[in-house]
PDB file of C-alpha atoms in Angstrom:
ATOM      1  CA  MET A1193      20.488  86.374 147.032  1.00 37.00           C
ATOM      2  CA  THR A1194      18.760  87.036 143.718  1.00 36.00           C
ATOM      3  CA  ASP A1195      15.773  84.920 144.824  1.00 41.00           C
ATOM      4  CA  ILE A1196      15.420  87.000 147.989  1.00 40.00           C
ATOM      5  CA  LEU A1197      15.504  90.249 146.021  1.00 35.00           C
ATOM      6  CA  THR A1198      13.001  88.931 143.497  1.00 39.00           C
ATOM      7  CA  THR A1199      10.658  87.854 146.293  1.00 42.00           C
ATOM      8  CA  ALA A1200      10.945  91.246 147.998  1.00 43.00           C
ATOM      9  CA  GLN A1201      10.234  93.056 144.744  1.00 40.00           C
ATOM     10  CA  THR A1202       7.244  90.817 144.045  1.00 44.00           C
ATOM     11  CA  LEU A1203       5.808  91.518 147.486  1.00 44.00           C
ATOM     12  CA  ALA A1204       6.301  95.245 147.113  1.00 40.00           C
ATOM     13  CA  THR A1205       4.417  95.329 143.813  1.00 44.00           C
ATOM     14  CA  ALA A1206       1.762  92.774 144.800  1.00 76.00           C
ATOM     15  CA  ILE A1207      -0.052  95.126 147.200  1.00 93.00           C
ATOM     16  CA  ALA A1208      -3.106  96.733 145.612  1.00 96.00           C
ATOM     17  CA  PRO A1209      -6.340  98.360 146.754  1.00 97.00           C
ATOM     18  CA  GLU A1210      -8.993  95.828 147.663  1.00 96.00           C
ATOM     19  CA  ARG A1211     -11.648  95.404 144.971  1.00 96.00           C
ATOM     20  CA  PRO A1212     -15.273  94.351 145.522  1.00 95.00           C
ATOM     21  CA  GLU A1213     -14.510  90.971 143.955  1.00 95.00           C
ATOM     22  CA  ASP A1214     -11.822  90.382 146.644  1.00 96.00           C
ATOM     23  CA  GLU A1215     -14.295  90.614 149.544  1.00 94.00           C
ATOM     24  CA  ALA A1216     -15.196  86.920 149.878  1.00 95.00           C
ATOM     25  CA  ALA A1217     -11.541  85.853 149.653  1.00 95.00           C
ATOM     26  CA  VAL A1218     -10.544  88.481 152.228  1.00 95.00           C
ATOM     27  CA  GLU A1219     -13.228  87.282 154.643  1.00 92.00           C
ATOM     28  CA  ALA A1220     -12.094  83.657 154.171  1.00 94.00           C
ATOM     29  CA  LEU A1221      -8.453  84.621 154.752  1.00 93.00           C
ATOM     30  CA  VAL A1222      -9.300  86.544 157.939  1.00 91.00           C
ATOM     31  CA  LEU A1223     -11.438  83.676 159.231  1.00 90.00           C
ATOM     32  CA  ALA A1224      -8.615  81.203 158.550  1.00 89.00           C
ATOM     33  CA  ALA A1225      -6.109  83.462 160.321  1.00 84.00           C
ATOM     34  CA  PHE A1226      -8.175  84.375 163.395  1.00 82.00           C
ATOM     35  CA  GLY A1227     -11.022  81.880 163.607  1.00 77.00           C
ATOM     36  CA  PRO A1228     -14.536  82.669 164.776  1.00 76.00           C
ATOM     37  CA  GLY A1229     -13.163  83.924 168.126  1.00 68.00           C
ATOM     38  CA  ARG A1230     -12.246  87.178 166.394  1.00 72.00           C
ATOM     39  CA  PHE A1231     -15.875  88.273 166.637  1.00 67.00           C
ATOM     40  CA  ALA A1232     -15.586  88.369 170.432  1.00 68.00           C
ATOM     41  CA  LYS A1233     -12.625  90.751 170.398  1.00 79.00           C
ATOM     42  CA  THR A1234     -12.949  94.395 171.354  1.00 81.00           C
ATOM     43  CA  ALA A1235     -11.436  95.461 168.030  1.00 82.00           C
ATOM     44  CA  GLU A1236     -14.504  94.032 166.285  1.00 84.00           C
ATOM     45  CA  ARG A1237     -16.686  96.550 168.138  1.00 86.00           C
ATOM     46  CA  LEU A1238     -14.934  99.297 166.127  1.00 86.00           C
ATOM     47  CA  ARG A1239     -15.675  97.501 162.849  1.00 88.00           C
ATOM     48  CA  GLU A1240     -19.258  96.327 163.397  1.00 89.00           C
ATOM     49  CA  GLY A1241     -21.691  98.065 161.108  1.00 86.00           C
ATOM     50  CA  SER A1242     -18.947 100.117 159.503  1.00 91.00           C
ATOM     51  CA  VAL A1243     -17.615 100.212 155.968  1.00 94.00           C
ATOM     52  CA  PRO A1244     -13.838 100.209 155.474  1.00 95.00           C
ATOM     53  CA  ALA A1245     -12.233 103.510 154.505  1.00 96.00           C
ATOM     54  CA  ALA A1246      -9.678 101.480 152.547  1.00 97.00           C
ATOM     55  CA  GLY A1247      -8.497  97.933 152.126  1.00 97.00           C
ATOM     56  CA  PHE A1248      -5.355  96.458 150.631  1.00 98.00           C
ATOM     57  CA  VAL A1249      -4.688  92.968 149.350  1.00 97.00           C
ATOM     58  CA  ALA A1250      -1.824  90.927 148.026  1.00 95.00           C
ATOM     59  CA  HIS A1251      -2.506  88.565 145.141  1.00 93.00           C
ATOM     60  CA  GLU A1252      -0.389  85.623 144.133  1.00 90.00           C
ATOM     61  CA  ALA A1253      -1.374  83.532 141.122  1.00 87.00           C
ATOM     62  CA  GLY A1254      -4.782  85.224 141.193  1.00 87.00           C
ATOM     63  CA  GLU A1255      -5.397  84.281 144.829  1.00 91.00           C
ATOM     64  CA  VAL A1256      -5.700  86.703 147.764  1.00 94.00           C
ATOM     65  CA  VAL A1257      -2.812  85.805 150.094  1.00 95.00           C
ATOM     66  CA  GLY A1258      -2.796  88.881 152.320  1.00 96.00           C
ATOM     67  CA  SER A1259      -5.193  91.600 153.394  1.00 96.00           C
ATOM     68  CA  VAL A1260      -5.655  94.535 155.712  1.00 97.00           C
ATOM     69  CA  ARG A1261      -8.322  97.177 156.143  1.00 96.00           C
ATOM     70  CA  LEU A1262      -8.606 100.659 157.612  1.00 97.00           C
ATOM     71  CA  TRP A1263     -11.835 101.704 159.305  1.00 96.00           C
ATOM     72  CA  PRO A1264     -13.095 105.249 159.966  1.00 97.00           C
ATOM     73  CA  ILE A1265     -13.252 105.977 163.687  1.00 97.00           C
ATOM     74  CA  ARG A1266     -13.086 108.928 166.021  1.00 97.00           C
ATOM     75  CA  VAL A1267     -10.899 109.040 169.113  1.00 97.00           C
ATOM     76  CA  GLY A1268     -12.349 111.696 171.359  1.00 96.00           C
ATOM     77  CA  GLU A1269     -12.771 114.567 168.903  1.00 96.00           C
ATOM     78  CA  THR A1270     -10.065 113.330 166.515  1.00 97.00           C
ATOM     79  CA  PRO A1271     -10.996 111.661 163.225  1.00 97.00           C
ATOM     80  CA  ALA A1272      -8.795 108.608 162.797  1.00 97.00           C
ATOM     81  CA  LEU A1273      -8.396 105.272 161.061  1.00 98.00           C
ATOM     82  CA  PHE A1274      -8.451 101.898 162.806  1.00 96.00           C
ATOM     83  CA  LEU A1275      -6.064  99.358 161.269  1.00 97.00           C
ATOM     84  CA  GLY A1276      -6.899  95.689 161.121  1.00 91.00           C
ATOM     85  CA  PRO A1277      -7.206  92.889 160.925  1.00 93.00           C
ATOM     86  CA  ILE A1278      -4.025  92.021 159.072  1.00 94.00           C
ATOM     87  CA  ALA A1279      -4.237  88.528 157.630  1.00 93.00           C
ATOM     88  CA  VAL A1280      -1.582  86.648 155.686  1.00 94.00           C
ATOM     89  CA  ASP A1281      -1.927  83.138 154.294  1.00 92.00           C
ATOM     90  CA  ALA A1282      -0.231  80.671 156.670  1.00 88.00           C
ATOM     91  CA  ASN A1283       2.151  79.485 153.930  1.00 85.00           C
ATOM     92  CA  ARG A1284       3.363  83.024 153.234  1.00 82.00           C
ATOM     93  CA  ARG A1285       4.055  84.369 156.714  1.00 83.00           C
ATOM     94  CA  SER A1286       7.516  85.589 157.769  1.00 79.00           C
ATOM     95  CA  ALA A1287       8.272  86.859 154.259  1.00 80.00           C
ATOM     96  CA  GLY A1288       7.487  90.523 154.942  1.00 89.00           C
ATOM     97  CA  LEU A1289       4.011  90.560 153.424  1.00 93.00           C
ATOM     98  CA  GLY A1290       2.374  91.810 156.635  1.00 93.00           C
ATOM     99  CA  ALA A1291       4.829  94.708 156.785  1.00 95.00           C
ATOM    100  CA  GLU A1292       4.069  95.577 153.157  1.00 95.00           C
ATOM    101  CA  LEU A1293       0.354  95.648 153.971  1.00 97.00           C
ATOM    102  CA  VAL A1294       0.928  97.894 157.002  1.00 97.00           C
ATOM    103  CA  ALA A1295       3.072 100.225 154.864  1.00 97.00           C
ATOM    104  CA  ALA A1296       0.224 100.529 152.336  1.00 97.00           C
ATOM    105  CA  CYS A1297      -2.105 101.555 155.170  1.00 97.00           C
ATOM    106  CA  ILE A1298       0.357 104.124 156.448  1.00 97.00           C
ATOM    107  CA  ASP A1299       0.775 105.589 152.959  1.00 97.00           C
ATOM    108  CA  PHE A1300      -3.007 105.884 152.661  1.00 97.00           C
ATOM    109  CA  ALA A1301      -3.309 107.454 156.114  1.00 96.00           C
ATOM    110  CA  ARG A1302      -0.613 110.043 155.391  1.00 95.00           C
ATOM    111  CA  VAL A1303      -2.758 111.572 152.630  1.00 95.00           C
ATOM    112  CA  SER A1304      -6.049 111.218 154.492  1.00 94.00           C
ATOM    113  CA  ASP A1305      -7.726 113.922 156.498  1.00 92.00           C
ATOM    114  CA  THR A1306      -7.269 112.152 159.821  1.00 96.00           C
ATOM    115  CA  GLY A1307      -5.307 112.631 163.002  1.00 97.00           C
ATOM    116  CA  GLY A1308      -3.650 109.242 162.689  1.00 98.00           C
ATOM    117  CA  VAL A1309      -4.007 105.483 162.877  1.00 98.00           C
ATOM    118  CA  LEU A1310      -5.065 103.446 165.895  1.00 97.00           C
ATOM    119  CA  LEU A1311      -4.599  99.706 166.299  1.00 96.00           C
ATOM    120  CA  VAL A1312      -4.464  96.937 168.861  1.00 95.00           C
ATOM    121  CA  GLY A1313      -1.256  95.006 168.359  1.00 95.00           C
ATOM    122  CA  ASP A1314       2.214  94.010 169.415  1.00 95.00           C
ATOM    123  CA  THR A1315       4.436  96.994 170.207  1.00 96.00           C
ATOM    124  CA  ALA A1316       7.577  95.068 169.268  1.00 96.00           C
ATOM    125  CA  TYR A1317       6.185  94.587 165.740  1.00 96.00           C
ATOM    126  CA  PHE A1318       4.551  97.973 165.160  1.00 97.00           C
ATOM    127  CA  ASP A1319       7.097 100.346 166.713  1.00 96.00           C
ATOM    128  CA  ARG A1320       9.257 100.048 163.576  1.00 97.00           C
ATOM    129  CA  PHE A1321       6.472 101.866 161.716  1.00 98.00           C
ATOM    130  CA  GLY A1322       6.346 104.643 164.318  1.00 97.00           C
ATOM    131  CA  PHE A1323       3.394 103.429 166.403  1.00 98.00           C
ATOM    132  CA  VAL A1324       3.542 104.371 170.083  1.00 98.00           C
ATOM    133  CA  ALA A1325       1.470 103.494 173.128  1.00 97.00           C
ATOM    134  CA  ALA A1326      -1.860 105.296 173.396  1.00 97.00           C
ATOM    135  CA  PRO A1327      -2.692 104.805 177.081  1.00 94.00           C
ATOM    136  CA  ASP A1328      -5.460 107.405 177.175  1.00 96.00           C
ATOM    137  CA  VAL A1329      -7.610 105.823 174.462  1.00 97.00           C
ATOM    138  CA  VAL A1330     -10.668 103.965 175.713  1.00 95.00           C
ATOM    139  CA  LEU A1331     -11.922 101.093 173.574  1.00 94.00           C
ATOM    140  CA  PRO A1332     -15.488  99.687 173.651  1.00 91.00           C
ATOM    141  CA  GLY A1333     -14.590  96.572 175.633  1.00 88.00           C
ATOM    142  CA  PRO A1334     -11.764  94.865 177.481  1.00 89.00           C
ATOM    143  CA  VAL A1335      -8.311  95.163 175.971  1.00 91.00           C
ATOM    144  CA  ASP A1336      -4.707  94.916 177.080  1.00 92.00           C
ATOM    145  CA  ARG A1337      -3.988  98.656 177.218  1.00 91.00           C
ATOM    146  CA  ARG A1338      -0.311  98.045 176.432  1.00 93.00           C
ATOM    147  CA  ARG A1339      -1.427  96.869 172.974  1.00 95.00           C
ATOM    148  CA  VAL A1340      -3.368 100.042 172.082  1.00 97.00           C
ATOM    149  CA  LEU A1341      -1.079 101.911 169.685  1.00 98.00           C
ATOM    150  CA  TRP A1342      -1.200 105.210 167.784  1.00 98.00           C
ATOM    151  CA  LEU A1343       0.595 106.479 164.697  1.00 98.00           C
ATOM    152  CA  ALA A1344       0.319 110.256 164.440  1.00 97.00           C
ATOM    153  CA  ASN A1345      -0.590 111.910 161.196  1.00 96.00           C
ATOM    154  CA  THR A1346      -1.737 115.397 162.192  1.00 95.00           C
ATOM    155  CA  VAL A1347      -2.432 114.755 165.895  1.00 95.00           C
ATOM    156  CA  VAL A1348       0.514 113.686 168.049  1.00 95.00           C
ATOM    157  CA  ALA A1349      -1.434 112.097 170.905  1.00 94.00           C
ATOM    158  CA  VAL A1350      -5.072 111.156 171.384  1.00 96.00           C
ATOM    159  CA  ASN A1351      -7.315 110.481 174.336  1.00 96.00           C
ATOM    160  CA  GLY A1352     -10.894 109.572 174.988  1.00 96.00           C
ATOM    161  CA  PRO A1353     -13.227 106.920 173.670  1.00 96.00           C
ATOM    162  CA  ALA A1354     -12.677 105.318 170.278  1.00 95.00           C
ATOM    163  CA  VAL A1355     -15.960 104.995 168.381  1.00 94.00           C
ATOM    164  CA  ILE A1356     -17.144 104.185 164.864  1.00 91.00           C
ATOM    165  CA  ASP A1357     -17.228 107.347 162.765  1.00 87.00           C
TER     166      ASP A1357
END
Protein backbone atom coordinates (compact mmCIF):
# COMPACT_ATOMS: atom_id res chain seq x y z
CA MET A 1 0.00 0.00 0.00
CA THR A 2 2.81 2.41 0.84
CA ASP A 3 4.35 1.85 -2.62
CA ILE A 4 1.06 2.75 -4.28
CA LEU A 5 0.75 5.94 -2.24
CA THR A 6 4.35 6.89 -2.95
CA THR A 7 3.82 6.33 -6.68
CA ALA A 8 0.64 8.42 -6.66
CA GLN A 9 2.38 11.24 -4.80
CA THR A 10 5.32 11.13 -7.21
CA LEU A 11 3.00 11.37 -10.20
CA ALA A 12 1.09 14.26 -8.69
CA THR A 13 4.26 16.27 -8.12
CA ALA A 14 5.99 15.22 -11.36
CA ILE A 15 3.71 17.31 -13.61
CA ALA A 16 5.29 20.62 -14.59
CA PRO A 17 4.92 23.21 -17.34
CA GLU A 18 6.69 22.20 -20.52
CA ARG A 19 10.01 24.00 -21.03
CA PRO A 20 11.66 24.79 -24.38
CA GLU A 21 14.30 22.15 -23.68
CA ASP A 22 11.51 19.51 -23.39
CA GLU A 23 10.27 20.05 -26.96
CA ALA A 24 12.36 17.40 -28.74
CA ALA A 25 11.58 14.78 -26.09
CA VAL A 26 7.87 15.63 -26.23
CA GLU A 27 7.83 15.26 -30.02
CA ALA A 28 9.64 11.90 -29.76
CA LEU A 29 7.19 10.68 -27.10
CA VAL A 30 4.16 11.70 -29.19
CA LEU A 31 5.62 10.04 -32.29
CA ALA A 32 6.27 6.84 -30.34
CA ALA A 33 2.72 6.88 -28.94
CA PHE A 34 0.82 7.72 -32.14
CA GLY A 35 3.17 7.05 -35.04
CA PRO A 36 3.34 9.09 -38.23
CA GLY A 37 -0.37 8.40 -38.89
CA ARG A 38 -1.20 11.11 -36.36
CA PHE A 39 -0.47 13.74 -39.00
CA ALA A 40 -3.44 12.51 -41.04
CA LYS A 41 -5.91 12.98 -38.19
CA THR A 42 -8.42 15.80 -38.12
CA ALA A 43 -7.15 16.93 -34.71
CA GLU A 44 -3.84 17.83 -36.35
CA ARG A 45 -5.64 20.40 -38.51
CA LEU A 46 -6.34 22.36 -35.30
CA ARG A 47 -2.66 22.27 -34.33
CA GLU A 48 -0.96 22.94 -37.67
CA GLY A 49 0.82 26.27 -37.73
CA SER A 50 -0.22 27.05 -34.17
CA VAL A 51 1.79 27.54 -31.01
CA PRO A 52 0.59 25.80 -27.84
CA ALA A 53 -1.11 27.97 -25.23
CA ALA A 54 0.36 25.64 -22.60
CA GLY A 55 2.07 22.30 -22.32
CA PHE A 56 2.66 19.99 -19.38
CA VAL A 57 5.19 17.22 -18.96
CA ALA A 58 6.07 14.53 -16.48
CA HIS A 59 9.74 13.84 -15.84
CA GLU A 60 11.17 10.70 -14.33
CA ALA A 61 14.92 10.41 -13.78
CA GLY A 62 15.37 13.47 -16.01
CA GLU A 63 13.44 11.90 -18.89
CA VAL A 64 10.11 13.12 -20.30
CA VAL A 65 7.67 10.24 -19.72
CA GLY A 66 4.38 12.05 -20.29
CA SER A 67 3.14 15.13 -22.10
CA VAL A 68 0.05 17.04 -23.13
CA ARG A 69 -0.57 20.38 -24.78
CA LEU A 70 -3.39 22.90 -25.03
CA TRP A 71 -3.86 24.84 -28.25
CA PRO A 72 -5.71 28.15 -28.75
CA ILE A 73 -8.79 27.68 -30.93
CA ARG A 74 -12.15 29.28 -31.48
CA VAL A 75 -15.40 27.34 -31.65
CA GLY A 76 -17.87 29.54 -33.46
CA GLU A 77 -17.41 32.82 -31.61
CA THR A 78 -16.11 31.19 -28.41
CA PRO A 79 -12.40 31.31 -27.55
CA ALA A 80 -11.37 27.86 -26.36
CA LEU A 81 -8.48 25.49 -25.82
CA PHE A 82 -7.95 22.24 -27.73
CA LEU A 83 -6.45 19.46 -25.61
CA GLY A 84 -4.04 16.95 -27.05
CA PRO A 85 -2.28 14.89 -27.85
CA ILE A 86 -1.77 13.16 -24.52
CA ALA A 87 1.24 10.87 -24.67
CA VAL A 88 2.58 8.61 -21.94
CA ASP A 89 5.62 6.36 -22.22
CA ALA A 90 4.48 2.79 -22.95
CA ASN A 91 6.15 1.47 -19.78
CA ARG A 92 4.28 3.95 -17.58
CA ARG A 93 0.70 3.64 -18.82
CA SER A 94 -2.15 2.57 -16.52
CA ALA A 95 -0.55 4.29 -13.53
CA GLY A 96 -2.68 7.45 -13.64
CA LEU A 97 -0.14 9.68 -15.37
CA GLY A 98 -2.50 10.53 -18.24
CA ALA A 99 -5.17 11.61 -15.75
CA GLU A 100 -2.63 13.80 -13.94
CA LEU A 101 -1.74 15.47 -17.24
CA VAL A 102 -5.41 16.08 -18.08
CA ALA A 103 -5.96 17.55 -14.60
CA ALA A 104 -3.07 19.99 -15.17
CA CYS A 105 -4.75 21.12 -18.40
CA ILE A 106 -8.08 21.59 -16.67
CA ASP A 107 -6.45 23.63 -13.89
CA PHE A 108 -4.82 25.85 -16.52
CA ALA A 109 -8.09 26.22 -18.45
CA ARG A 110 -10.04 27.19 -15.33
CA VAL A 111 -7.93 30.35 -14.93
CA SER A 112 -7.76 31.14 -18.64
CA ASP A 113 -9.98 33.56 -20.47
CA THR A 114 -11.69 30.88 -22.55
CA GLY A 115 -15.10 29.32 -22.85
CA GLY A 116 -13.76 25.84 -22.22
CA VAL A 117 -11.75 22.91 -23.52
CA LEU A 118 -12.46 20.87 -26.64
CA LEU A 119 -10.96 17.48 -27.43
CA VAL A 120 -11.44 14.39 -29.54
CA GLY A 121 -11.36 11.37 -27.27
CA ASP A 122 -13.05 8.51 -25.51
CA THR A 123 -16.14 9.58 -23.56
CA ALA A 124 -15.72 6.73 -21.08
CA TYR A 125 -12.28 8.11 -20.13
CA PHE A 126 -12.98 11.85 -20.21
CA ASP A 127 -16.44 12.03 -18.62
CA ARG A 128 -14.86 11.67 -15.17
CA PHE A 129 -13.30 15.10 -15.73
CA GLY A 130 -16.65 16.62 -16.71
CA PHE A 131 -16.32 16.48 -20.51
CA VAL A 132 -19.60 16.05 -22.38
CA ALA A 133 -20.53 15.44 -26.00
CA ALA A 134 -20.31 18.49 -28.25
CA PRO A 135 -22.43 17.38 -31.22
CA ASP A 136 -22.74 20.85 -32.75
CA VAL A 137 -19.00 21.46 -33.14
CA VAL A 138 -17.67 21.10 -36.68
CA LEU A 139 -14.05 20.05 -37.04
CA PRO A 140 -11.88 20.67 -40.15
CA GLY A 141 -12.06 17.09 -41.41
CA PRO A 142 -13.69 13.73 -40.79
CA VAL A 143 -14.16 12.71 -37.18
CA ASP A 144 -16.33 10.37 -35.16
CA ARG A 145 -18.72 13.00 -33.79
CA ARG A 146 -19.34 10.91 -30.66
CA ARG A 147 -15.69 11.56 -29.72
CA VAL A 148 -15.92 15.38 -29.89
CA LEU A 149 -16.09 16.48 -26.25
CA TRP A 150 -16.39 19.79 -24.40
CA LEU A 151 -15.52 20.87 -20.87
CA ALA A 152 -17.23 24.15 -20.01
CA ASN A 153 -15.34 26.93 -18.35
CA THR A 154 -17.45 30.03 -18.97
CA VAL A 155 -19.56 28.73 -21.88
CA VAL A 156 -21.80 25.73 -21.19
CA ALA A 157 -22.26 24.55 -24.78
CA VAL A 158 -20.61 25.46 -28.06
CA ASN A 159 -21.51 25.13 -31.71
CA GLY A 160 -20.03 25.98 -35.05
CA PRO A 161 -16.68 25.40 -36.68
CA ALA A 162 -13.55 24.86 -34.61
CA VAL A 163 -10.61 26.81 -36.05
CA ILE A 164 -7.09 27.82 -35.03
CA ASP A 165 -7.19 31.06 -33.07
